[in-house]
Short mmCIF file of C-alpha atoms in Angstrom, two decimals:
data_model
loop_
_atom_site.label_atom_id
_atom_site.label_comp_id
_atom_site.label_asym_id
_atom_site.label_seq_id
_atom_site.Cartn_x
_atom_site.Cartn_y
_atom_site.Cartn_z
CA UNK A 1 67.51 101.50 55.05
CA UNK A 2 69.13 99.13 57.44
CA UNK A 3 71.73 100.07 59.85
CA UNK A 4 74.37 98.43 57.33
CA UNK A 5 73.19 100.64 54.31
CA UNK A 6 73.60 103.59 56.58
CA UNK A 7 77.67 102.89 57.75
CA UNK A 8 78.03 100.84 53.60
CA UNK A 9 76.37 104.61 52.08
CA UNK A 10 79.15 107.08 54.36
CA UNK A 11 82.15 104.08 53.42
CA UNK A 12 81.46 104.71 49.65
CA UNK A 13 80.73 108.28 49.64
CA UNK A 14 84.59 108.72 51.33
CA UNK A 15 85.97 106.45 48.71
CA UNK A 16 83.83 108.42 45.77
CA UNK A 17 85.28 111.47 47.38
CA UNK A 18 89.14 110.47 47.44
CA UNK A 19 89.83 108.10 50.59
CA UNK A 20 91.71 105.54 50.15
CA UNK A 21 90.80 103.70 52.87
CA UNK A 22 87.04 104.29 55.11
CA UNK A 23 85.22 102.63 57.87
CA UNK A 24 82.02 103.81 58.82
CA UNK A 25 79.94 103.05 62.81
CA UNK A 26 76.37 103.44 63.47
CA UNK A 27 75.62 103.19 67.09
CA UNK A 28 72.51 103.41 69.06
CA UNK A 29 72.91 103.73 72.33
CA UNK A 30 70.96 103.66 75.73
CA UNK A 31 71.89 103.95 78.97
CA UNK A 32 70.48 104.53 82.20
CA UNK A 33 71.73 105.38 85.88
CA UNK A 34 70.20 105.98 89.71
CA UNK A 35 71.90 107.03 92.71
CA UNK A 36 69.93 107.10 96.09
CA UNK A 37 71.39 108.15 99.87
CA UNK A 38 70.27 107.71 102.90
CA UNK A 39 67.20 105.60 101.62
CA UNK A 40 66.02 108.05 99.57
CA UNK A 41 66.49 108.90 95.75
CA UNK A 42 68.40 111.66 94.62
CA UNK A 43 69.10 110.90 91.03
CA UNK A 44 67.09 108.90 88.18
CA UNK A 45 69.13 109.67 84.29
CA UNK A 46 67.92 108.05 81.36
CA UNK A 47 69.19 108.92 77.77
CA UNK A 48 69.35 107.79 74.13
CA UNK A 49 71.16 108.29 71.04
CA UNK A 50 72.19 107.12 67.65
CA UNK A 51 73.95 108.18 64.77
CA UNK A 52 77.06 107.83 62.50
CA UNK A 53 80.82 108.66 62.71
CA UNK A 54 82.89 107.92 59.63
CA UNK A 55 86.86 107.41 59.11
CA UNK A 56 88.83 108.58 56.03
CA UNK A 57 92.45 108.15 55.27
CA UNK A 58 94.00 110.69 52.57
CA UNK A 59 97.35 110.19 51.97
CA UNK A 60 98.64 110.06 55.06
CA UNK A 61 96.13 112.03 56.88
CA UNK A 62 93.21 110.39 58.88
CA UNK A 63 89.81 112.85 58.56
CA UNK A 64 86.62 112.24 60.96
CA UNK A 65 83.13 113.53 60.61
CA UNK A 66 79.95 112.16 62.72
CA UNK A 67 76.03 113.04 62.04
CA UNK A 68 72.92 111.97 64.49
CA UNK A 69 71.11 111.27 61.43
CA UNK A 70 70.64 107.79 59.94
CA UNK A 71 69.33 109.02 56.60
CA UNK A 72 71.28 107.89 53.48
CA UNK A 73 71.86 111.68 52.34
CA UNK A 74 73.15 112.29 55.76
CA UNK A 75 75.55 108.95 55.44
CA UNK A 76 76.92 110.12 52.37
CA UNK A 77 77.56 114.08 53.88
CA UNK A 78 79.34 112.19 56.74
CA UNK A 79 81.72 110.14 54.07
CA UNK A 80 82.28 112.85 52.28
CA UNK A 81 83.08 115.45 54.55
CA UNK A 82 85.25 112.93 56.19
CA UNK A 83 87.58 112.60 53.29
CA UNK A 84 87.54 116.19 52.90
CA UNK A 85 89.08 116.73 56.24
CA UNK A 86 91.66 114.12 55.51
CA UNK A 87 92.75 116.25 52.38
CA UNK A 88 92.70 119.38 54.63
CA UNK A 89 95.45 117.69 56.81
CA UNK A 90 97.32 116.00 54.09
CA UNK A 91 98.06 119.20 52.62
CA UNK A 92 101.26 119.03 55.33
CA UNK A 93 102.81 115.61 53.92
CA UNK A 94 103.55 113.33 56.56
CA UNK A 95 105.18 110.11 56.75
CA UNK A 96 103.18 107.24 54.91
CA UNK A 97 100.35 105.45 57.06
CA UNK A 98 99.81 101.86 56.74
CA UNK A 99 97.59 99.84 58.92
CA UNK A 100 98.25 96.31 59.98
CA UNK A 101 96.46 93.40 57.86
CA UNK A 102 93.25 92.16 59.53
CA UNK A 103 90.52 89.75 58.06
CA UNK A 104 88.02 91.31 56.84
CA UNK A 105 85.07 89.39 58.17
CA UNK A 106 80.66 89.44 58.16
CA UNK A 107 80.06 88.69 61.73
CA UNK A 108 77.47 89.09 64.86
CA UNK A 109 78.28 89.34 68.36
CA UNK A 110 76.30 89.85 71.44
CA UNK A 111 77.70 89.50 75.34
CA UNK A 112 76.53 87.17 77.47
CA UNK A 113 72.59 88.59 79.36
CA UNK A 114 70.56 86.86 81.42
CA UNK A 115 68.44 89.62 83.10
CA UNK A 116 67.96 92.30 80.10
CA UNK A 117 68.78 95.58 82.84
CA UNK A 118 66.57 97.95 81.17
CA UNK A 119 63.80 95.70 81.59
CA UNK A 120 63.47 95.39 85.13
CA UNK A 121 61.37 97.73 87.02
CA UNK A 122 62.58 101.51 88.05
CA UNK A 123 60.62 100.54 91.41
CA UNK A 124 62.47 97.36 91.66
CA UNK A 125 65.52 99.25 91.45
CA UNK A 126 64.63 102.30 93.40
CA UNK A 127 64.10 99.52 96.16
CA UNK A 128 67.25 97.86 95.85
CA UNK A 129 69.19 101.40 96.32
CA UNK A 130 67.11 103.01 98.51
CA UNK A 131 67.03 100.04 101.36
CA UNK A 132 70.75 99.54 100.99
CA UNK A 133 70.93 102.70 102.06
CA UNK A 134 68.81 103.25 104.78
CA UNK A 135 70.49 99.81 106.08
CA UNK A 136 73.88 101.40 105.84
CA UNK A 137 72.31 104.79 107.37
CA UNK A 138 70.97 103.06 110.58
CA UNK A 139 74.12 101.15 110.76
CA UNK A 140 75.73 104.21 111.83
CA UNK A 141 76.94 105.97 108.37
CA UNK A 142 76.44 110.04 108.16
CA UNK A 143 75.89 109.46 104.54
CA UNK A 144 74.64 105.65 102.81
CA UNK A 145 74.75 106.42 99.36
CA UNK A 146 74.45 103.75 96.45
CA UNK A 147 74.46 103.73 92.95
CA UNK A 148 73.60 101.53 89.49
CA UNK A 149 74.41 102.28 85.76
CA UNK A 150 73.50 100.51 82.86
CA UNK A 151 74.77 100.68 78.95
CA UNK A 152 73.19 99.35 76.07
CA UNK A 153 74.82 99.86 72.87
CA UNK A 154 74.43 98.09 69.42
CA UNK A 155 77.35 98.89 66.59
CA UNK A 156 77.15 98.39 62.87
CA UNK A 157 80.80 98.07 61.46
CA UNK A 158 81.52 98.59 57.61
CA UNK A 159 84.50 99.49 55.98
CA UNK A 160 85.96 99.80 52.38
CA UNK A 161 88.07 96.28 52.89
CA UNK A 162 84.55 93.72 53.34
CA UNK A 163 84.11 94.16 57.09
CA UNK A 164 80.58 93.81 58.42
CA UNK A 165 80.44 93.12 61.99
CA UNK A 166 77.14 94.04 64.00
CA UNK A 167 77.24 93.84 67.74
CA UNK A 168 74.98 93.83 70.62
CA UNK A 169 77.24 94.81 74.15
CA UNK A 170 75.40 94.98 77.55
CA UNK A 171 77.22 96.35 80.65
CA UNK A 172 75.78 97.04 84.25
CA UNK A 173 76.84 97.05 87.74
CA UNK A 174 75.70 98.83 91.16
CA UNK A 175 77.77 99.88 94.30
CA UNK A 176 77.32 101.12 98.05
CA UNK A 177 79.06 103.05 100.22
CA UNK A 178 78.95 104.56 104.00
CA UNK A 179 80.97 107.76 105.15
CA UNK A 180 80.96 108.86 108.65
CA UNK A 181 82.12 112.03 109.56
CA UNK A 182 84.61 113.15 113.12
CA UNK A 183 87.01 115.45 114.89
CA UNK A 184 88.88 116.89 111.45
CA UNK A 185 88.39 113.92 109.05
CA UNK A 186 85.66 111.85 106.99
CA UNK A 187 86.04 108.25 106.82
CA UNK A 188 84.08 105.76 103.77
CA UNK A 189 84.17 102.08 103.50
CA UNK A 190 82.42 100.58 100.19
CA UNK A 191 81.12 97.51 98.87
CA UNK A 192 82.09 95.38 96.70
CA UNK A 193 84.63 98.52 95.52
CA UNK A 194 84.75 102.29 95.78
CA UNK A 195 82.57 102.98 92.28
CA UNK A 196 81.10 99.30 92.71
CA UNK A 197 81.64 96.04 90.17
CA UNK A 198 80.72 96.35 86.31
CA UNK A 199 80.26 93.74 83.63
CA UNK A 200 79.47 92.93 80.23
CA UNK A 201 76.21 91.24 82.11
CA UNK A 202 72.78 91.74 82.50
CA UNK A 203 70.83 92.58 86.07
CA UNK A 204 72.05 89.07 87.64
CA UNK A 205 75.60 91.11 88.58
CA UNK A 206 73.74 93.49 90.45
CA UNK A 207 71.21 90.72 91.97
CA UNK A 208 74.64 88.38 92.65
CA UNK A 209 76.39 91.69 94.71
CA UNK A 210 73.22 91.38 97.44
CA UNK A 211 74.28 95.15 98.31
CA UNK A 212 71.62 95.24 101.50
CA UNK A 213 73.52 92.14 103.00
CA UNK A 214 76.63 94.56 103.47
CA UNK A 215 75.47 97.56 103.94
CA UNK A 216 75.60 97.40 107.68
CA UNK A 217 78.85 96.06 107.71
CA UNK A 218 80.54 98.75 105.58
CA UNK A 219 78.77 101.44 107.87
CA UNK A 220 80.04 99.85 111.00
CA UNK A 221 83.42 99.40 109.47
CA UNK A 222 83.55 103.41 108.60
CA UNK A 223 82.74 104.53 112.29
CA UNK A 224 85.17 102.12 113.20
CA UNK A 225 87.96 104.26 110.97
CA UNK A 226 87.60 107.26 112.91
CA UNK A 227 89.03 105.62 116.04
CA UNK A 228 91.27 103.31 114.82
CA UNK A 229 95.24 103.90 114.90
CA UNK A 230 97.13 105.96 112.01
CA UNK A 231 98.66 103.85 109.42
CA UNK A 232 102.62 104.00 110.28
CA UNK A 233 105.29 105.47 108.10
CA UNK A 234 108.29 103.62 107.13
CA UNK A 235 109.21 100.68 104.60
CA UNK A 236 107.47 97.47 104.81
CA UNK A 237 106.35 94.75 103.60
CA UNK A 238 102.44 95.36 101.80
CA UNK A 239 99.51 93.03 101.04
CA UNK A 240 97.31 94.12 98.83
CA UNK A 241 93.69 93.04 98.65
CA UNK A 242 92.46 92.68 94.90
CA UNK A 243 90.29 95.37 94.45
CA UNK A 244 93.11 97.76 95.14
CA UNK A 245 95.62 95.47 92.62
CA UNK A 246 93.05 95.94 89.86
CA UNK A 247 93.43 99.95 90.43
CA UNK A 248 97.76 99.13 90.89
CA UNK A 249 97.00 97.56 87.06
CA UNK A 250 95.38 100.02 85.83
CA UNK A 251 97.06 103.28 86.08
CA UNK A 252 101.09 101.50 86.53
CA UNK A 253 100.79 98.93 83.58
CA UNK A 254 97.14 99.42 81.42
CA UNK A 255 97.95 103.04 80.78
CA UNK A 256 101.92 102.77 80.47
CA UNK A 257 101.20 100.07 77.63
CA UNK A 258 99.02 101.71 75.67
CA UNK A 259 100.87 102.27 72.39
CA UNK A 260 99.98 105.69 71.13
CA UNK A 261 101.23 106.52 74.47
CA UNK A 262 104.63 105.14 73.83
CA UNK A 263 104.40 106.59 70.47
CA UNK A 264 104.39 109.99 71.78
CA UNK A 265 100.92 110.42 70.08
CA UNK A 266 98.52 110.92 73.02
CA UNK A 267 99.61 112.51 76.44
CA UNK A 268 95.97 113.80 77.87
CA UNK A 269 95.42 112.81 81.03
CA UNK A 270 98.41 112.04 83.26
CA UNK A 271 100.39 111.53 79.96
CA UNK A 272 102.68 109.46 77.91
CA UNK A 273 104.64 106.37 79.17
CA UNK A 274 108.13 105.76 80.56
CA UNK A 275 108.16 102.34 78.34
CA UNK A 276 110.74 102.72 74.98
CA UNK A 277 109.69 100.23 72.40
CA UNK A 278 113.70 99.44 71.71
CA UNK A 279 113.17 97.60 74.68
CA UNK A 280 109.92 95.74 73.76
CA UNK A 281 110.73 91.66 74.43
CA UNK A 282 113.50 92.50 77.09
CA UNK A 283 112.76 95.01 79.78
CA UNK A 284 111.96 93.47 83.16
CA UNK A 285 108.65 95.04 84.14
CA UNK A 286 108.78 92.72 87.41
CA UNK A 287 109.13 89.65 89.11
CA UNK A 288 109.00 86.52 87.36
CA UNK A 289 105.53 86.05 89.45
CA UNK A 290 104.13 89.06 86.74
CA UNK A 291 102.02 87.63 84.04
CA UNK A 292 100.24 90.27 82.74
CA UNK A 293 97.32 89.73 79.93
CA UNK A 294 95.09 91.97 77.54
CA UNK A 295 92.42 89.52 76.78
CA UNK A 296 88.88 90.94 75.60
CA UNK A 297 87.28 87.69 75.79
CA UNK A 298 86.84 86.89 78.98
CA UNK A 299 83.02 86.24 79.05
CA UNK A 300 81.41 89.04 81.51
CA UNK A 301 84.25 91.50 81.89
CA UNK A 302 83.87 95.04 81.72
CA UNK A 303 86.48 95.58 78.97
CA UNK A 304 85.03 92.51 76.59
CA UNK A 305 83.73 93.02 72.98
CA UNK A 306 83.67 90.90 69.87
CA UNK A 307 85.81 93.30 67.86
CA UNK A 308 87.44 96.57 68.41
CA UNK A 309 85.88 99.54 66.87
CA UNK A 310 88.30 98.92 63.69
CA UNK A 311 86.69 95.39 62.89
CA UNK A 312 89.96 93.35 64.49
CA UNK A 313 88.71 90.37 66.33
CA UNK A 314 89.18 90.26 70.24
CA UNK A 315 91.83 87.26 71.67
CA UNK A 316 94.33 87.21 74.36
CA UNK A 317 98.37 87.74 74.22
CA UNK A 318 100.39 88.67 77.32
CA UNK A 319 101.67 91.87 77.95
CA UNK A 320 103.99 91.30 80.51
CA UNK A 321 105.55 87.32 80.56
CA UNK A 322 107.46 86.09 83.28
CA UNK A 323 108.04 89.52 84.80
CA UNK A 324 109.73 90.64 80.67
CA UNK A 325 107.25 93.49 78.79
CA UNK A 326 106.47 91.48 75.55
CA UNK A 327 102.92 93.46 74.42
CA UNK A 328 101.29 96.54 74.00
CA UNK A 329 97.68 97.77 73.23
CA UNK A 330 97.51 98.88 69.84
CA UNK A 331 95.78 99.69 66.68
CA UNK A 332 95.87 99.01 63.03
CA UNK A 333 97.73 102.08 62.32
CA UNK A 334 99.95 102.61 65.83
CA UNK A 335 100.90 98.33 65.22
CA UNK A 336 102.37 99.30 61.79
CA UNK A 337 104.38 102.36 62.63
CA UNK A 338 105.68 100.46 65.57
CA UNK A 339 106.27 97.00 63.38
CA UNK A 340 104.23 94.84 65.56
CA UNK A 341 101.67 92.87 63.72
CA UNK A 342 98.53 92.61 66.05
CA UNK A 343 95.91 95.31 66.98
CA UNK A 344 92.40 94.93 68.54
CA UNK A 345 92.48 97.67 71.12
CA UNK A 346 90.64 100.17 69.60
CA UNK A 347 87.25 101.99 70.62
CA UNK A 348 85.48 105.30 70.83
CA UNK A 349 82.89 106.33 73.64
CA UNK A 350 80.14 106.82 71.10
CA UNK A 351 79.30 107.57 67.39
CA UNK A 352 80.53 111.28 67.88
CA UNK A 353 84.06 109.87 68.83
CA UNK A 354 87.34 108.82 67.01
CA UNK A 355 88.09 105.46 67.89
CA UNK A 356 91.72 105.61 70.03
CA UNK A 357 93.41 102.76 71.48
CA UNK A 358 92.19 102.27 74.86
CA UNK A 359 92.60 99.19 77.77
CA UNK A 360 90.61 96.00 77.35
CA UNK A 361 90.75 93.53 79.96
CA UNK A 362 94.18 93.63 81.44
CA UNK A 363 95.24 91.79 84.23
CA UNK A 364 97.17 89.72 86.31
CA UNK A 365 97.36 85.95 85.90
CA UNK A 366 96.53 84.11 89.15
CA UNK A 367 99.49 82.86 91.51
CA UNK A 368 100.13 79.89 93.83
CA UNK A 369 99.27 81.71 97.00
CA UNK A 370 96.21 82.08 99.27
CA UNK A 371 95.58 85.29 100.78
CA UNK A 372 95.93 83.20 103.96
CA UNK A 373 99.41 81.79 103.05
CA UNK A 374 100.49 85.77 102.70
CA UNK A 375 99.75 86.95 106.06
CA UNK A 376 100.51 83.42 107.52
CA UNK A 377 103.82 84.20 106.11
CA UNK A 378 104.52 87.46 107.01
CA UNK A 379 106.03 88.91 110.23
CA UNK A 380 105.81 92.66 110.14
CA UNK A 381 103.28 94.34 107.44
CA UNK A 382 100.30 95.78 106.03
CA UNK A 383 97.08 94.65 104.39
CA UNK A 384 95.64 97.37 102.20
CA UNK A 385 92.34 97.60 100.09
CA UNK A 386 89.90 99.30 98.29
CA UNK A 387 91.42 102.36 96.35
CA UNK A 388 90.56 105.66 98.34
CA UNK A 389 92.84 107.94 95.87
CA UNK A 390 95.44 107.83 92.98
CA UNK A 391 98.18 110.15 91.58
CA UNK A 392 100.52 109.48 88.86
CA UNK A 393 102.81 111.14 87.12
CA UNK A 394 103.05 111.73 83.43
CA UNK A 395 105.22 108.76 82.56
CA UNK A 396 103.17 106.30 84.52
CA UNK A 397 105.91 105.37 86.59
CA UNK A 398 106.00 106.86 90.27
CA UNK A 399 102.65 106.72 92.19
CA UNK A 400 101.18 107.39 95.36
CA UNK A 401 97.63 105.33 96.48
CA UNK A 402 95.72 105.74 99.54
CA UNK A 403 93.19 102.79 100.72
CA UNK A 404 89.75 102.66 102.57
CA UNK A 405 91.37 100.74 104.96
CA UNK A 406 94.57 98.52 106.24
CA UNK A 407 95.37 96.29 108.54
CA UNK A 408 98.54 95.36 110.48
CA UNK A 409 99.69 92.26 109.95
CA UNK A 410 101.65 91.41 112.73
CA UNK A 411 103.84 87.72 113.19
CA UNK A 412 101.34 85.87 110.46
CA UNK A 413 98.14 87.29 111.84
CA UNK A 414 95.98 89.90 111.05
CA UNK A 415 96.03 92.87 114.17
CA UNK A 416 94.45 96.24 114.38
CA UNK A 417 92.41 98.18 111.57
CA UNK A 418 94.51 101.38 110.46
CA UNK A 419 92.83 104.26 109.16
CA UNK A 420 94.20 106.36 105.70
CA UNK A 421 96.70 103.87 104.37
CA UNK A 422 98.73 104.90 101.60
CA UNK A 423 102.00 103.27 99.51
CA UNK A 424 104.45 105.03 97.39
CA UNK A 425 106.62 103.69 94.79
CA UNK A 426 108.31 103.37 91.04
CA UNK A 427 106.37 100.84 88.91
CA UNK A 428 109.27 98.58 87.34
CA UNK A 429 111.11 98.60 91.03
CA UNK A 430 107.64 97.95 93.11
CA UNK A 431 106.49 95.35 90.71
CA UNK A 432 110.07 93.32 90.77
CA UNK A 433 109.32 93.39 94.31
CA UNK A 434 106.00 91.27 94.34
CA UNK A 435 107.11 87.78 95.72
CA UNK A 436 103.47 86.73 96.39
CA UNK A 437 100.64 86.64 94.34
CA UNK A 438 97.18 85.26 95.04
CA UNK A 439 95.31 82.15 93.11
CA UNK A 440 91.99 83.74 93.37
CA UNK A 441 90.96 85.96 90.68
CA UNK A 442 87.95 88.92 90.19
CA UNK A 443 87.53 90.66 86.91
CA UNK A 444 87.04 94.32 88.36
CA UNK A 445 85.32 96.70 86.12
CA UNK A 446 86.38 100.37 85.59
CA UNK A 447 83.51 101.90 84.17
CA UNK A 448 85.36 105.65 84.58
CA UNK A 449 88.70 105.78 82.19
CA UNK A 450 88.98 109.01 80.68
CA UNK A 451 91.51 109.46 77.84
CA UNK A 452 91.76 112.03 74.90
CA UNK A 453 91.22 115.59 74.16
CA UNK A 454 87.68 116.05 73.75
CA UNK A 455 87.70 113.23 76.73
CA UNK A 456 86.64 109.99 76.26
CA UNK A 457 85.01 107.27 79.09
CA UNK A 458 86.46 104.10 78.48
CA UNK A 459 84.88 101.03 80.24
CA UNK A 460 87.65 98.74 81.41
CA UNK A 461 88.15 95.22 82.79
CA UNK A 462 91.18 94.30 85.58
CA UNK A 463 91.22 90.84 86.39
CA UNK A 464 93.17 90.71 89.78
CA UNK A 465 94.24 88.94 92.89
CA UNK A 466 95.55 89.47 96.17
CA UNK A 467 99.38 90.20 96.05
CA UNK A 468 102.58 90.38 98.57
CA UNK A 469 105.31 93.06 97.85
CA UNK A 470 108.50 93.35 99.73
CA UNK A 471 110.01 96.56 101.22
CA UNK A 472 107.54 99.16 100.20
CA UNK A 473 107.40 102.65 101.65
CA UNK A 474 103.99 103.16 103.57
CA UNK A 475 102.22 105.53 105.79
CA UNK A 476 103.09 109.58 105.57
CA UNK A 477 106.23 111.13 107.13
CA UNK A 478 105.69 114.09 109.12
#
C-alpha cells in the first residue's frame, strides 16, 4: 500500500461508518537535535515516527482517532473509530458546522534544501557545536552552550472532497549562547537570537550563521553585562532591535489573532484574545506605519508549508493594514462560524494530533527607516534586543519583556550598554505609538509555540525589523 491508500482506506472507512465529512494524514517524521557546552557534548537525540490520525464530522460533532500503524486494517480502525467518536459527541446537538469552500486539489510540495541536514556528518556537527563553544568559553563565558535541531517530516493529505496533497517540509537551525555569572546575578548574550534562527532550509542556514565567528563576541559582551549600568526606570522613547520585534509579534498580535482564540474556543496557554470580531475591518491595532501579514509562502521561513493540514493552499493577506485589524488566522470550520471566507492556518504537531489553527509566518512589513536614521533621530532613549523573558496576560494585551541587552541612546548616538532592560505596555496603545519602523527585514523562526490541551509545538515564522516607539515605560521602579 502506498502512503495515499493508507490516509484514502481511514477517509472511506469514516464515511462507510456515518461521517459526513473525513480527512485522513499519514506522517513520517524524523528529527534530530545536539546541544554541546563548554566544548564538549552533552546531548545527541535522534527519533522517528509515522502513522495516521483521521478527522470525522457527525452532525455537528468533530471525532479524532490516530494509529502508528500504516496497515490498511489499521486505516480503516482509525476511520471508523473516528466517526464513532463524532457520534459520541453529537449525541449533545450543537449548532450546525460548516466549513469554508476550498479546492479540492492533487498536489506535491517540497521546501526549498540545499544541504539535506540529516545527511551531514554527526562529527561534522559535533565540531561545529563543540568549538563554538569552547571559543565562547575562553572568551570569558562561565557557561558556552550551543545547540542545533533538525525536522524532517513528509504528509500524505486525503479527504472525502478529492484532496490529495503530499508534502516534503525540511526545517533546521542552530544557536549559541554565553552566560557569565557575578555578585547576585547571571548575565547571557546569544547569537544570532536567544533559541537561535530556524528555517524551512537545509544545513546551509546553519553553515550561513558561522556561529564560531561570534562566539567570542557574545562571551565578551556577557562579562561586559555584569558591570555595566542598570537600565533606568521611567517613560521613554524605545528602539527595538528585530530579533526582539519578532518576539513583540508574536505573543501581542500572532496569538491575539488567532481565531479560535477570539472565538472563545481555545484559551490554553496565556489564553483567549482581547480582539471582538464586531470590530474586524475597523479597530485601530496601531499606527498607520503597522502592516502586519500572515503569509506561508515566504520561501525559507520557519512557518512556510504548501498547504495547511486541512488541504487549503498557503498565500498571503494582511492582518493588520495601515495600522486597521482586517485578518485573522483561521480554519475551515472557525472561517465559517465567524463568516469570513479564507482559512489556511491549520496544523497539528504530528500524526497523533488534531490539527488547530496555529501562526504561520506573521510579520511586519518593512518601513522607510534605517536603524541608523532611528537613533540619529532620537534625543533621549533606549535600544533594546534579543528577548531575555516574556509575560502576558490572558487577553494578549498587557505585557512585560526583558532584553539581553540595551543601550542608551543619548542626542542621536548610541552611549553606554545597560544591563536587564525591560518595557511594559498595552498592545493597541504601544503599537499606535510606533512612529519608526525599519526597511530591513529577517524572517525569525520560533521553533517553540506551544498551544492546546494535550500541548502542541508549533514552528513559527516572524518576519521583522528594527522599530521606534514613542513614550514607553522602561526600566523597574523600586
Amino acid at each position: 500500500m502506498t502512503h495515499f491508500d493508507v490516509a484514502s482506506a481511514a477517509v472511506e472507512a469514516a464515511l462507510a461508518a456515518g461521517a459526513r465529512y473525513a480527512d485522513a494524514r499519514v506522517m513520517h517524521r524524523r528529527s534530530e537535535s545536539m546541544s554541546a557546552r563548554n566544548g564538549a557534548i552533552e546531548d545527541l537525540s535522534q527519533s522517528e515516527d509515522a502513522g495516521v490520525g483521521v478527522r470525522a464530522l457527525v452532525g455537528s460533532s468533530w471525532g479524532f482517532f490516530a494509529l502508528p500503524d500504516l496497515g490498511r486494517d489499521a486505516a480503516r480502525r482509525a476511520g471508523e473509530r473516528a466517526t464513532a467518536i463524532a457520534r459520541a459527541s453529537a449525541s449533545v446537538p450543537g449548532p450546525p458546522v460548516d466549513l469554508v469552500e476550498i479546492e479540492a486539489r492533487t498536489d506535491s510540495w517540497a521546501s526549498a534544501c540545499e544541504v539535506d541536514p540529516l545527511s551531514v556528518a554527526l562529527s561534522t556537527k559535533g565540531d561545529l557545536l563543540t568549538g563554538a563553544t569552547a571559543e565562547a568559553h575562553k572568551g570569558g563565558a562561565d557557561i558556552a552552550e550551543g545547540l542545533y535541531q533538525i525536522w524532517d517530516t513528509r504528509k500524505w493529505f486525503v479527504s472525502s472532497q478529492g484532496h490529495r496533497i503530499d508534502q516534503h517540509i525540511r526545517e533546521a537551525g542552530a544557536g549559541i549562547s554565553a552566560t557569565v555569572i557575578g555578585d547576585g546575578e547571571t548575565q547571557r548574550r546569544s547569537y544570532p537570537s536567544y533559541r537561535g534562527q530556524y528555517g524551512t532550509r537545509g544545513w546551509e542556514l546553519v553553515d550561513e550563521l558561522d556561529l564560531t565567528a561570534h562566539a567570542a563576541r557574545i562571551a565578551d559582551e556577557a562579562r561586559a553585562l555584569l558591570s555595566a549600568p542598570q537600565c533606568p526606570a521611567g517613560e521613554t522613547t524605545l528602539i527595538l532591535g528585530s530579533e526582539q520585534m519578532a518576539l513583540q509579534i508574536h505573543e501581542s498580535v500572532g496569538h491575539a489573532i488567532e481565531l479560535d482564540r477570539i472565538l472563545g474556543w481555545e484559551a490554553a496557554f496565556a489564553g483567549t484574545s482581547w480582539l471582538d470580531l464586531a470590530q474586524l475591518g475597523r479597530l485601530r491595532y496601531g499606527s498607520e506605519l503597522m502592516n502586519i501579514t500572515i503569509d506561508p509562502t515566504i520561501p525559507g521561513a520557519l512557518g512556510s508549508f504548501g498547504y495547511d493540514d486541512e488541504g487549503t493552499p498557503a498565500q498571503p493577506r494582511h492582518a493588520v493594514r495601515d495600522g486597521i485589524w482586517v485578518g485573522t488566522l483561521a480554519g475551515r470550520e472557525s472561517a465559517a462560524v465567524a463568516g469570513l471566507d479564507y482559512a489556511g492556518s491549520v496544523r497539528a504537531d504530528g500524526w497523533a494530533r488534531l490539527p488547530m489553527v496555529r501562526m504561520t509566518n506573521v510579520g511586519l512589513t518593512p518601513g522607510p527607516h534605517t536603524l541608523e536614521e532611528m537613533i540619529a533621530e532620537t534625543a533621549d532613549g533606549v535600544l533594546m534586543d534579543l528577548n531575555r523573558s516574556w509575560s502576558i496576560d490572558d487577553k494578549r494585551l498587557n505585557f512585560q519583556f526583558g532584553c539581553e541587552v540595551g543601550w542608551e541612546v543619548k542626542d542621536g548616538k548610541l552611549g553606554r550598554m545597560l544591563r536587564n532592560p525591560t518595557y511594559t505596555g498595552i498592545g493597541p496603545k504601544f503599537w499606535g505609538s510606533m512612529d519608526m519602523l525599519g526597511s530591513e527585514t529577517t524572517a525569525w523562526g520560533t521553533p517553540n509555540c506551544g498551544k492546546g490541551q494535550p500541548g502542541q509545538i508549533g514552528h513559527t515564522g516572524h518576519p521583522a525589523s528594527a522599530a521606534r516607539f514613542q513614550n514607553v515605560r522602561v526600566g523597574v521602579r523600586g
